[in-house]
Short mmCIF file of C-alpha atoms and ligand atoms in Angstrom, two decimals:
data_model
loop_
_atom_site.label_atom_id
_atom_site.label_comp_id
_atom_site.label_asym_id
_atom_site.label_seq_id
_atom_site.Cartn_x
_atom_site.Cartn_y
_atom_site.Cartn_z
CA MET A 997 -3.54 18.55 -22.07
CA ARG A 998 0.09 17.78 -22.92
CA GLU A 999 -0.18 16.93 -26.68
CA GLU A 1000 2.33 14.73 -26.70
CA LEU A 1001 0.12 12.49 -24.84
CA GLN A 1002 -2.64 12.05 -27.88
CA LYS A 1003 -0.53 9.38 -29.72
CA PHE A 1004 -1.08 7.46 -26.27
CA ILE A 1005 -4.80 8.18 -26.29
CA ASP A 1006 -5.07 7.02 -30.04
CA THR A 1007 -2.49 4.02 -29.36
CA ILE A 1008 -3.41 2.29 -26.33
CA PRO A 1009 -7.30 1.91 -25.49
CA ALA A 1010 -6.75 1.87 -21.07
CA VAL A 1011 -5.02 5.21 -21.79
CA LYS A 1012 -8.34 6.69 -24.25
CA ASP A 1013 -10.23 5.16 -21.27
CA ALA A 1014 -8.70 6.82 -18.75
CA PHE A 1015 -8.94 9.83 -20.58
CA ARG A 1016 -12.42 9.65 -21.01
CA LEU A 1017 -13.03 9.10 -17.21
CA LYS A 1018 -13.87 5.58 -18.01
CA GLU A 1019 -13.31 2.22 -15.91
CA THR A 1020 -10.65 0.79 -17.23
CA PHE A 1021 -8.61 -2.52 -17.14
CA TRP A 1022 -4.59 -2.21 -17.95
CA ILE A 1023 -3.17 -6.04 -19.29
CA ASN A 1024 0.88 -5.63 -19.37
CA ASP A 1025 2.74 -7.28 -21.58
CA LYS A 1026 5.80 -6.02 -20.40
CA LYS A 1027 5.64 -9.07 -17.71
CA VAL A 1028 8.02 -11.89 -17.98
CA PRO A 1029 8.29 -15.02 -16.45
CA GLN A 1030 10.01 -15.04 -12.93
CA ALA A 1031 13.51 -16.55 -14.50
CA GLN A 1032 13.78 -13.29 -16.98
CA GLN A 1033 13.68 -11.01 -14.35
CA PRO A 1034 16.19 -8.32 -14.88
CA ALA A 1035 18.21 -7.11 -11.96
CA ALA A 1036 16.47 -4.38 -10.54
CA ALA A 1037 17.40 -1.42 -8.41
CA LEU A 1038 16.90 -3.63 -5.38
CA HIS A 1039 17.91 -7.07 -4.00
CA PRO A 1040 15.96 -9.77 -2.69
CA ASP A 1041 18.63 -9.73 0.12
CA GLN A 1042 17.36 -6.36 1.04
CA ILE A 1043 14.13 -7.69 2.26
CA GLU A 1044 15.67 -10.26 4.50
CA ASP A 1045 17.27 -7.06 5.95
CA ALA A 1046 14.03 -4.90 6.20
CA ARG A 1047 12.80 -8.32 7.98
CA ASN A 1048 15.46 -8.75 10.50
CA ARG A 1049 15.13 -5.32 11.55
CA LEU A 1050 11.32 -5.04 12.20
CA GLU A 1051 12.21 -8.62 14.21
CA ARG A 1052 15.40 -6.52 16.24
CA PHE A 1053 12.50 -4.00 17.29
CA ALA A 1054 10.21 -6.43 17.91
CA PRO A 1055 10.85 -6.12 21.96
CA TYR A 1056 10.60 -2.37 21.79
CA LEU A 1057 7.50 -2.43 19.76
CA GLU A 1058 6.03 -4.97 21.99
CA GLU A 1059 7.09 -2.84 25.29
CA VAL A 1060 6.04 0.45 23.97
CA PHE A 1061 2.13 -0.72 21.99
CA PRO A 1062 0.71 -3.06 24.82
CA GLU A 1063 -1.80 -4.14 20.97
CA LEU A 1064 1.37 -6.23 19.62
CA LYS A 1065 1.80 -7.87 23.13
CA ALA A 1066 0.07 -10.59 21.78
CA THR A 1067 2.42 -10.80 18.67
CA GLY A 1068 5.38 -10.36 20.01
CA GLY A 1069 6.33 -7.18 18.87
CA ILE A 1070 5.38 -8.52 15.59
CA ILE A 1071 3.09 -5.81 13.32
CA GLU A 1072 1.05 -8.51 11.27
CA SER A 1073 -2.57 -8.17 10.12
CA GLU A 1074 -5.46 -11.39 9.75
CA LEU A 1075 -5.96 -13.72 6.07
CA ARG A 1076 -9.75 -14.55 6.36
CA GLU A 1077 -11.37 -16.00 3.94
CA ILE A 1078 -14.82 -14.23 2.91
CA PRO A 1079 -17.20 -16.62 1.38
CA GLY A 1080 -20.33 -14.63 1.96
CA MET A 1081 -18.34 -11.72 -0.15
CA LYS A 1082 -17.54 -13.94 -3.25
CA ASP A 1083 -21.07 -14.69 -3.14
CA PHE A 1084 -22.13 -11.19 -3.45
CA LEU A 1085 -19.36 -10.07 -5.92
CA ASN A 1086 -20.56 -13.34 -8.09
CA THR A 1087 -24.40 -12.16 -7.60
CA ALA A 1088 -24.40 -8.74 -8.15
CA TYR A 1089 -21.67 -7.87 -9.93
CA GLY A 1090 -21.62 -10.97 -12.41
CA ALA A 1091 -17.61 -11.81 -10.92
CA GLY A 1092 -17.96 -15.92 -11.56
CA ILE A 1093 -14.90 -16.01 -9.08
CA GLU A 1094 -14.17 -19.39 -8.84
CA GLY A 1095 -11.80 -20.91 -5.40
CA ARG A 1096 -11.12 -18.85 -2.44
CA LEU A 1097 -11.56 -15.44 -1.99
CA MET A 1098 -10.03 -13.81 1.22
CA LEU A 1099 -9.25 -10.92 2.61
CA LYS A 1100 -5.51 -9.81 3.76
CA MET A 1101 -6.53 -7.47 6.66
CA ASP A 1102 -4.22 -4.49 6.94
CA SER A 1103 -6.75 -2.72 7.64
CA HIS A 1104 -6.58 -3.81 11.15
CA LEU A 1105 -3.21 -3.76 11.02
CA PRO A 1106 -2.07 -2.97 15.17
CA ILE A 1107 -0.77 0.78 15.22
CA SER A 1108 -2.44 2.88 12.22
CA GLY A 1109 -5.25 0.51 10.99
CA SER A 1110 -3.27 0.68 7.23
CA VAL A 1111 -0.81 -0.89 5.21
CA LYS A 1112 1.21 2.20 6.24
CA ALA A 1113 1.94 0.42 9.12
CA ARG A 1114 4.18 -1.79 7.37
CA GLY A 1115 6.18 0.50 5.57
CA GLY A 1116 5.64 3.91 7.17
CA ILE A 1117 6.99 2.50 10.51
CA TYR A 1118 9.75 0.68 9.20
CA GLU A 1119 11.12 3.78 7.65
CA VAL A 1120 10.93 5.33 11.47
CA LEU A 1121 12.38 2.51 12.74
CA LYS A 1122 15.48 2.15 10.52
CA HIS A 1123 16.06 6.11 10.81
CA ALA A 1124 15.76 5.92 14.60
CA GLU A 1125 18.11 2.96 14.42
CA ASP A 1126 20.79 4.71 12.00
CA LEU A 1127 21.11 7.96 14.18
CA ALA A 1128 21.22 5.49 17.16
CA LEU A 1129 23.92 3.02 16.21
CA GLU A 1130 26.27 6.47 14.43
CA ALA A 1131 25.84 8.24 17.85
CA GLY A 1132 27.16 4.66 19.35
CA MET A 1133 23.89 4.59 21.94
CA LEU A 1134 23.03 0.88 20.40
CA LYS A 1135 24.51 -1.90 18.77
CA GLU A 1136 22.36 -4.40 17.00
CA THR A 1137 22.58 -6.99 18.95
CA ASP A 1138 20.95 -5.07 21.76
CA ASN A 1139 17.61 -5.85 23.19
CA TYR A 1140 15.88 -3.19 21.61
CA ARG A 1141 13.79 -2.92 24.44
CA VAL A 1142 16.11 -0.27 25.53
CA LEU A 1143 14.96 2.67 23.10
CA ALA A 1144 11.78 2.79 25.78
CA GLU A 1145 13.90 4.52 28.05
CA PRO A 1146 14.47 8.16 28.49
CA LYS A 1147 17.79 9.05 27.01
CA PHE A 1148 16.83 7.88 24.09
CA ARG A 1149 12.82 10.06 24.42
CA GLU A 1150 15.57 12.98 24.70
CA PHE A 1151 18.01 11.56 22.10
CA PHE A 1152 15.30 11.41 19.54
CA GLY A 1153 13.72 14.71 20.38
CA LYS A 1154 16.51 16.77 19.29
CA HIS A 1155 15.43 15.31 15.24
CA THR A 1156 12.41 15.98 12.99
CA VAL A 1157 10.68 13.33 11.24
CA GLN A 1158 8.86 15.10 8.38
CA VAL A 1159 6.67 13.72 5.49
CA GLY A 1160 3.86 14.96 3.18
CA SER A 1161 0.56 12.14 2.88
CA THR A 1162 -2.51 12.20 2.48
CA GLY A 1163 -3.42 10.72 5.61
CA ASN A 1164 -2.48 7.24 6.07
CA LEU A 1165 1.46 7.63 5.67
CA GLY A 1166 1.03 11.34 8.30
CA MET A 1167 -0.84 8.36 10.51
CA SER A 1168 1.73 5.79 10.34
CA ILE A 1169 5.07 8.26 10.57
CA GLY A 1170 3.70 10.28 13.15
CA ILE A 1171 2.23 8.03 15.64
CA MET A 1172 5.79 6.10 15.44
CA SER A 1173 7.64 9.06 15.18
CA ALA A 1174 6.11 10.86 18.33
CA LYS A 1175 6.79 7.09 20.45
CA LEU A 1176 10.23 7.12 20.05
CA GLY A 1177 10.05 10.74 20.81
CA PHE A 1178 11.14 12.79 17.68
CA HIS A 1179 9.73 15.84 16.64
CA VAL A 1180 7.36 14.78 14.12
CA ILE A 1181 5.62 17.31 11.32
CA VAL A 1182 3.44 15.62 8.65
CA HIS A 1183 2.60 18.23 5.97
CA MET A 1184 -1.05 17.27 5.19
CA SER A 1185 -2.75 17.76 1.51
CA ALA A 1186 -6.27 18.54 0.93
CA ASP A 1187 -7.45 15.13 0.45
CA ALA A 1188 -6.52 14.56 4.05
CA LYS A 1189 -9.71 13.78 6.41
CA GLN A 1190 -10.15 15.97 9.76
CA TRP A 1191 -10.45 13.22 11.95
CA LYS A 1192 -6.75 11.82 10.95
CA LYS A 1193 -5.12 15.37 11.88
CA ASP A 1194 -7.07 15.33 14.90
CA LEU A 1195 -5.75 12.11 15.75
CA LEU A 1196 -2.01 13.29 15.00
CA ARG A 1197 -2.64 16.48 16.96
CA GLY A 1198 -3.90 14.38 19.94
CA ARG A 1199 -1.01 12.93 19.84
CA GLY A 1200 1.65 15.73 19.69
CA VAL A 1201 2.35 15.62 15.98
CA GLU A 1202 3.10 18.70 14.01
CA VAL A 1203 -0.11 18.67 11.34
CA ILE A 1204 0.80 21.50 8.61
CA GLU A 1205 -2.28 21.44 6.26
CA TYR A 1206 -2.55 22.65 2.34
CA ALA A 1207 -5.25 23.52 0.36
CA ASP A 1208 -3.55 22.00 -2.54
CA ASP A 1209 -2.77 18.29 -3.27
CA TYR A 1210 -0.50 15.46 -2.37
CA CYS A 1211 2.27 16.64 -4.64
CA ALA A 1212 1.99 19.97 -3.44
CA ALA A 1213 2.55 18.90 0.53
CA VAL A 1214 5.13 16.34 -0.48
CA GLU A 1215 7.16 19.40 -2.12
CA GLN A 1216 6.92 21.88 0.73
CA GLY A 1217 7.64 18.44 3.33
CA ARG A 1218 10.58 18.30 1.24
CA LYS A 1219 11.84 22.13 1.51
CA ASN A 1220 11.39 22.39 4.92
CA SER A 1221 12.95 19.07 5.83
CA ASP A 1222 16.22 19.64 3.43
CA GLY A 1223 16.61 23.35 5.24
CA ASP A 1224 17.17 21.72 8.58
CA GLU A 1225 20.06 19.21 9.06
CA MET A 1226 18.92 17.97 12.16
CA SER A 1227 15.32 16.86 9.89
CA TYR A 1228 14.60 13.25 8.00
CA PHE A 1229 12.17 13.69 5.06
CA VAL A 1230 10.57 10.52 4.72
CA ASP A 1231 9.74 10.53 1.29
CA ASP A 1232 6.88 8.71 -0.57
CA GLU A 1233 7.74 9.71 -3.92
CA ASN A 1234 11.32 7.82 -4.11
CA SER A 1235 11.31 5.87 -0.79
CA LYS A 1236 13.63 2.53 -1.35
CA ASN A 1237 12.72 2.08 2.66
CA LEU A 1238 8.96 2.09 2.58
CA PHE A 1239 9.73 -0.04 -0.23
CA LEU A 1240 10.80 -2.49 1.32
CA GLY A 1241 8.96 -2.54 4.86
CA TYR A 1242 6.18 -3.41 2.48
CA SER A 1243 7.71 -6.40 1.30
CA VAL A 1244 7.92 -8.00 4.41
CA ALA A 1245 4.53 -8.78 4.20
CA GLY A 1246 5.48 -11.82 0.67
CA GLU A 1247 6.99 -13.59 3.47
CA ARG A 1248 4.40 -13.19 6.56
CA LEU A 1249 1.60 -13.63 3.31
CA LYS A 1250 3.27 -17.45 2.76
CA ASN A 1251 3.12 -18.65 6.53
CA GLN A 1252 -0.61 -17.69 6.96
CA LEU A 1253 -0.80 -19.65 3.84
CA ASP A 1254 0.74 -22.64 5.06
CA ARG A 1255 -0.83 -22.39 8.41
CA GLN A 1256 -3.98 -22.62 6.69
CA ASN A 1257 -2.96 -25.32 4.20
CA ILE A 1258 -3.55 -23.27 1.05
CA PRO A 1259 -1.58 -24.30 -1.63
CA VAL A 1260 -0.07 -21.69 -4.17
CA ASP A 1261 1.95 -23.81 -7.04
CA ARG A 1262 1.36 -24.41 -10.86
CA ASP A 1263 -2.07 -26.10 -9.89
CA HIS A 1264 -3.06 -23.77 -7.47
CA PRO A 1265 -2.67 -20.07 -8.32
CA LEU A 1266 -2.37 -17.18 -6.56
CA PHE A 1267 -3.99 -13.91 -7.28
CA VAL A 1268 -3.66 -10.94 -5.43
CA TYR A 1269 -5.49 -7.59 -5.87
CA ILE A 1270 -3.84 -4.27 -4.37
CA PRO A 1271 -4.78 -1.08 -4.08
CA CYS A 1272 -2.25 1.47 -5.42
CA GLY A 1273 -1.54 5.62 -4.81
CA ILE A 1274 1.63 6.55 -5.47
CA GLY A 1275 2.95 2.76 -5.78
CA GLY A 1276 4.98 1.80 -2.52
CA ALA A 1277 2.90 -0.20 -0.74
CA PRO A 1278 1.26 -2.27 -4.22
CA GLY A 1279 4.84 -2.41 -4.90
CA GLY A 1280 7.09 -3.60 -2.02
CA VAL A 1281 3.94 -5.91 -1.37
CA THR A 1282 4.24 -7.52 -5.44
CA TYR A 1283 7.82 -7.56 -4.71
CA GLY A 1284 8.20 -9.74 -1.72
CA LEU A 1285 5.12 -12.35 -3.50
CA LYS A 1286 7.02 -12.58 -6.46
CA GLN A 1287 10.33 -13.43 -4.77
CA ILE A 1288 8.77 -16.16 -3.00
CA TYR A 1289 6.04 -17.31 -5.33
CA GLY A 1290 7.30 -16.72 -8.80
CA ASP A 1291 5.02 -17.18 -11.63
CA ASN A 1292 2.50 -18.82 -9.34
CA VAL A 1293 1.37 -14.95 -7.91
CA HIS A 1294 -0.02 -12.80 -10.08
CA CYS A 1295 -0.15 -9.40 -8.82
CA PHE A 1296 -2.86 -6.68 -9.94
CA PHE A 1297 -3.36 -2.94 -8.62
CA THR A 1298 -6.11 -1.29 -8.85
CA GLU A 1299 -6.68 2.48 -8.48
CA PRO A 1300 -9.43 4.90 -8.67
CA VAL A 1301 -10.81 6.28 -12.35
CA HIS A 1302 -9.85 10.00 -10.97
CA ALA A 1303 -5.82 8.97 -10.02
CA CYS A 1304 -5.20 6.34 -12.06
CA CYS A 1305 -1.59 7.51 -12.26
CA MET A 1306 0.30 4.43 -12.21
CA MET A 1307 -1.63 2.86 -14.82
CA LEU A 1308 -0.56 5.78 -16.75
CA GLY A 1309 2.72 5.70 -15.86
CA MET A 1310 3.38 2.50 -17.00
CA ALA A 1311 1.27 2.07 -19.81
CA THR A 1312 2.73 5.16 -21.35
CA GLY A 1313 6.22 4.09 -19.97
CA LEU A 1314 6.66 7.17 -19.13
CA GLN A 1315 6.70 6.30 -15.23
CA ASP A 1316 6.94 9.45 -12.95
CA GLN A 1317 7.01 11.81 -16.22
CA VAL A 1318 3.58 11.97 -16.68
CA SER A 1319 0.50 13.26 -13.89
CA VAL A 1320 -2.80 12.46 -14.66
CA LYS A 1321 -3.60 16.33 -14.89
CA ASP A 1322 -1.46 15.92 -18.14
CA LEU A 1323 -4.54 14.59 -19.15
CA GLY A 1324 -6.87 16.80 -17.95
CA ILE A 1325 -8.03 14.47 -15.49
CA ASP A 1326 -8.51 16.15 -11.86
CA GLY A 1327 -7.22 13.94 -9.37
CA ARG A 1328 -10.02 14.05 -7.13
CA THR A 1329 -11.47 11.12 -5.38
CA ASP A 1330 -13.18 9.93 -1.93
CA ALA A 1331 -10.45 6.98 -1.87
CA ASP A 1332 -8.08 9.46 0.03
CA GLY A 1333 -4.93 6.74 0.61
CA LEU A 1334 -4.97 6.60 -3.20
CA ALA A 1335 -5.50 10.05 -4.33
CA VAL A 1336 -2.29 10.38 -6.11
CA GLY A 1337 -1.83 12.27 -9.04
CA ARG A 1338 2.11 11.17 -10.62
CA PRO A 1339 3.52 7.94 -9.50
CA SER A 1340 6.41 6.63 -7.79
CA ALA A 1341 10.08 7.30 -9.62
CA PHE A 1342 11.62 4.14 -9.38
CA VAL A 1343 8.61 1.53 -8.44
CA GLY A 1344 6.73 0.99 -11.57
CA LYS A 1345 10.47 0.20 -13.41
CA VAL A 1346 10.46 -2.61 -10.50
CA VAL A 1347 7.53 -4.03 -11.27
CA GLU A 1348 7.25 -3.42 -15.06
CA PRO A 1349 8.49 -7.15 -15.23
CA MET A 1350 6.48 -8.39 -12.81
CA LEU A 1351 3.18 -6.93 -12.74
CA SER A 1352 -0.09 -8.58 -14.25
CA GLY A 1353 -2.07 -5.44 -14.75
CA ILE A 1354 -3.80 -2.91 -13.34
CA ALA A 1355 -7.78 -1.77 -13.04
CA THR A 1356 -9.42 1.17 -12.58
CA ILE A 1357 -12.67 1.97 -10.08
CA GLU A 1358 -15.35 4.83 -9.88
CA ASP A 1359 -15.50 5.79 -6.45
CA LYS A 1360 -19.26 4.93 -6.31
CA LYS A 1361 -18.56 0.77 -6.53
CA LEU A 1362 -15.91 1.75 -3.57
CA TYR A 1363 -19.29 2.19 -1.53
CA ASP A 1364 -21.84 -0.63 -2.58
CA LEU A 1365 -18.51 -2.70 -2.51
CA MET A 1366 -17.96 -1.50 1.79
CA ARG A 1367 -21.34 -2.02 1.95
CA GLY A 1368 -21.43 -5.62 0.47
CA LEU A 1369 -18.75 -6.22 2.58
CA LEU A 1370 -20.02 -5.18 6.14
CA ASP A 1371 -22.84 -6.90 5.24
CA LYS A 1372 -22.17 -10.16 3.85
CA GLU A 1373 -18.65 -10.60 6.38
CA ASP A 1374 -19.86 -7.95 9.24
CA ILE A 1375 -15.69 -6.26 8.14
CA PHE A 1376 -15.52 -2.11 7.69
CA ILE A 1377 -12.70 -1.05 5.32
CA GLU A 1378 -12.28 2.42 4.30
CA PRO A 1379 -13.30 3.80 0.69
CA SER A 1380 -9.52 3.33 -0.72
CA ALA A 1381 -9.61 -0.43 0.60
CA CYS A 1382 -12.50 -1.43 -0.79
CA ALA A 1383 -10.32 -0.46 -4.45
CA SER A 1384 -9.06 -3.96 -3.42
CA PHE A 1385 -12.43 -5.89 -5.58
CA GLY A 1386 -11.44 -3.51 -8.72
CA ALA A 1387 -9.90 -6.27 -10.54
CA LEU A 1388 -12.43 -9.05 -9.77
CA ILE A 1389 -15.59 -7.55 -11.05
CA ARG A 1390 -14.07 -6.99 -13.78
CA PRO A 1391 -14.76 -10.95 -15.27
CA THR A 1392 -14.69 -10.30 -19.21
CA GLU A 1393 -10.68 -8.76 -18.64
CA LEU A 1394 -9.73 -11.17 -16.19
CA LYS A 1395 -10.70 -13.99 -18.54
CA GLY A 1396 -8.73 -12.66 -20.68
CA TYR A 1397 -5.81 -12.74 -18.97
CA LEU A 1398 -6.17 -16.19 -17.51
CA GLU A 1399 -6.74 -17.97 -21.04
CA LYS A 1400 -3.54 -16.49 -22.02
CA ALA A 1401 -1.72 -17.12 -19.08
CA GLY A 1402 -3.52 -21.33 -19.66
CA LEU A 1403 -4.88 -20.52 -16.17
CA THR A 1404 -8.99 -21.56 -16.92
CA ASP A 1405 -9.05 -24.86 -15.76
CA LYS A 1406 -7.04 -23.80 -12.65
CA MET A 1407 -8.56 -21.22 -11.26
CA LYS A 1408 -11.34 -23.29 -9.23
CA ASN A 1409 -8.11 -24.56 -6.88
CA GLY A 1410 -7.15 -21.35 -7.07
CA THR A 1411 -7.31 -18.15 -4.20
CA HIS A 1412 -7.68 -14.76 -5.12
CA ILE A 1413 -6.64 -12.53 -2.00
CA ALA A 1414 -8.23 -8.46 -1.83
CA TRP A 1415 -5.76 -6.62 -0.17
CA ALA A 1416 -7.67 -4.59 2.20
CA THR A 1417 -5.39 -1.57 3.16
CA GLY A 1418 -7.01 0.18 5.65
CA GLY A 1419 -10.13 1.49 7.86
CA SER A 1420 -9.96 0.46 11.11
CA MET A 1421 -9.26 3.17 12.68
CA VAL A 1422 -12.04 5.24 10.80
CA PRO A 1423 -13.89 6.88 13.55
CA GLU A 1424 -17.81 5.61 14.20
CA GLU A 1425 -19.51 9.16 12.61
CA THR A 1426 -17.53 9.20 9.57
CA ARG A 1427 -18.39 5.45 9.03
CA ALA A 1428 -21.77 5.71 9.25
CA ALA A 1429 -20.81 8.67 6.37
CA TYR A 1430 -19.77 6.16 4.02
CA LEU A 1431 -22.06 3.84 4.40
CA LYS A 1432 -24.80 6.07 3.39
CA MET A 1433 -22.87 7.63 0.42
CA GLY A 1434 -23.66 6.64 -3.13
CA LEU A 1435 -27.38 5.50 -2.70
C1 PLP B 599 -1.58 4.33 1.01
C2 PLP B 599 -2.86 3.55 0.66
C3 PLP B 599 -2.78 2.72 -0.33
C4 PLP B 599 -1.57 2.17 -1.40
O1 PLP B 599 -0.42 3.26 -1.29
P1 PLP B 599 1.01 3.62 -1.89
O2 PLP B 599 2.08 3.26 -1.87
O3 PLP B 599 -0.04 4.90 -2.04
O4 PLP B 599 0.58 2.96 -3.50
C5 PLP B 599 -3.46 2.17 -0.12
N1 PLP B 599 -4.73 1.83 0.32
C6 PLP B 599 -4.77 2.78 1.51
C7 PLP B 599 -5.49 2.56 2.33
C8 PLP B 599 -3.58 3.09 1.66
O5 PLP B 599 -3.63 4.28 2.69
#
């Protein structure tokens, strides 16, 4: 262990819990009201820019992915109320949830079946657009359906896209890049599941496997890419484009809540719980939601006990200068989408003034929650996604937060959203194996 971390273990209870491999719930005391948000590394206008870009690409996406016909090329997931799961959490965990419990089903996002179908696909599209604009082959005012033509596939085929991944990011980047015609190399860490590698290879993606963890796969991928001027590296540790792709979810969610006549205001608070790996996905969604709902939305991240990197980075203020391994934590978790030992270099700083807190959860509970959701709602989500219930099953800490925020008497009118970040592409036999885990 790094010696200078001892003072954080001694003074911050959540860090002490993490060090002892105990579940914890860190409340962020650096959160400030929306009106006092400092200028960040990003500007809200950039969300608008990302949204417009996704709209430009919609005709192309509709053309090449039949499953996007229904939405006219927009990649979006259902927001569904899950009253049976609410009863289950209240009964089995004494969660005491009042108000509505909903599931944001990014687990069922088209194309790649995880939240990465937001950020990952967005970043590939942005890169493709940049290249085509620069080559004079495309104008922003064109109908982007033309990108399906052979001359574009041929053009993109001279370029390489590379990414390091624990699995799901590689799936999004791989599937989308291959569809456009890019040569694509996915550097997979040891946590990545075999079926993801098989699926990608089946789509013409080059998959390189590493015996080491996620950081090592990223490092190698970056090195590979930097040595090739025709290669572009999707940098999960630093990427603003990924973050912006995720942030578009904020406005999309607002439209869905509006359509379902679910109010969000001072008397109807919104609580959102998002599983966190390196931080890009939950950070981007949080950033997007905060621009819309300000103080009326309360965002929490959830992480595995063994991969609580964002909690450590934010609670200590060290951000990406600390890794779980520095505390002697092994980073091993069945929640492969969250198996990250060191947080993003910029997300922690961006969300520091707006995030409500971070809960950690033991792996074995993920399987119980998985079975509960399947049993009560007939919805299957993967272990990582089940972490979205991790804060809701810690009623004592949540109660403390509500009291401090003066929200206790408002929660019966509130809405909780668990962000289910992945699952629909998990093969049948893997599902069956998951459902028997931890029994
Ligand atoms: C990637 C992923 C997350 C978290 O996203 P980060 O950007 O790594 O924080 C959560 N759940 C699933 C299923 C994922 O694949």
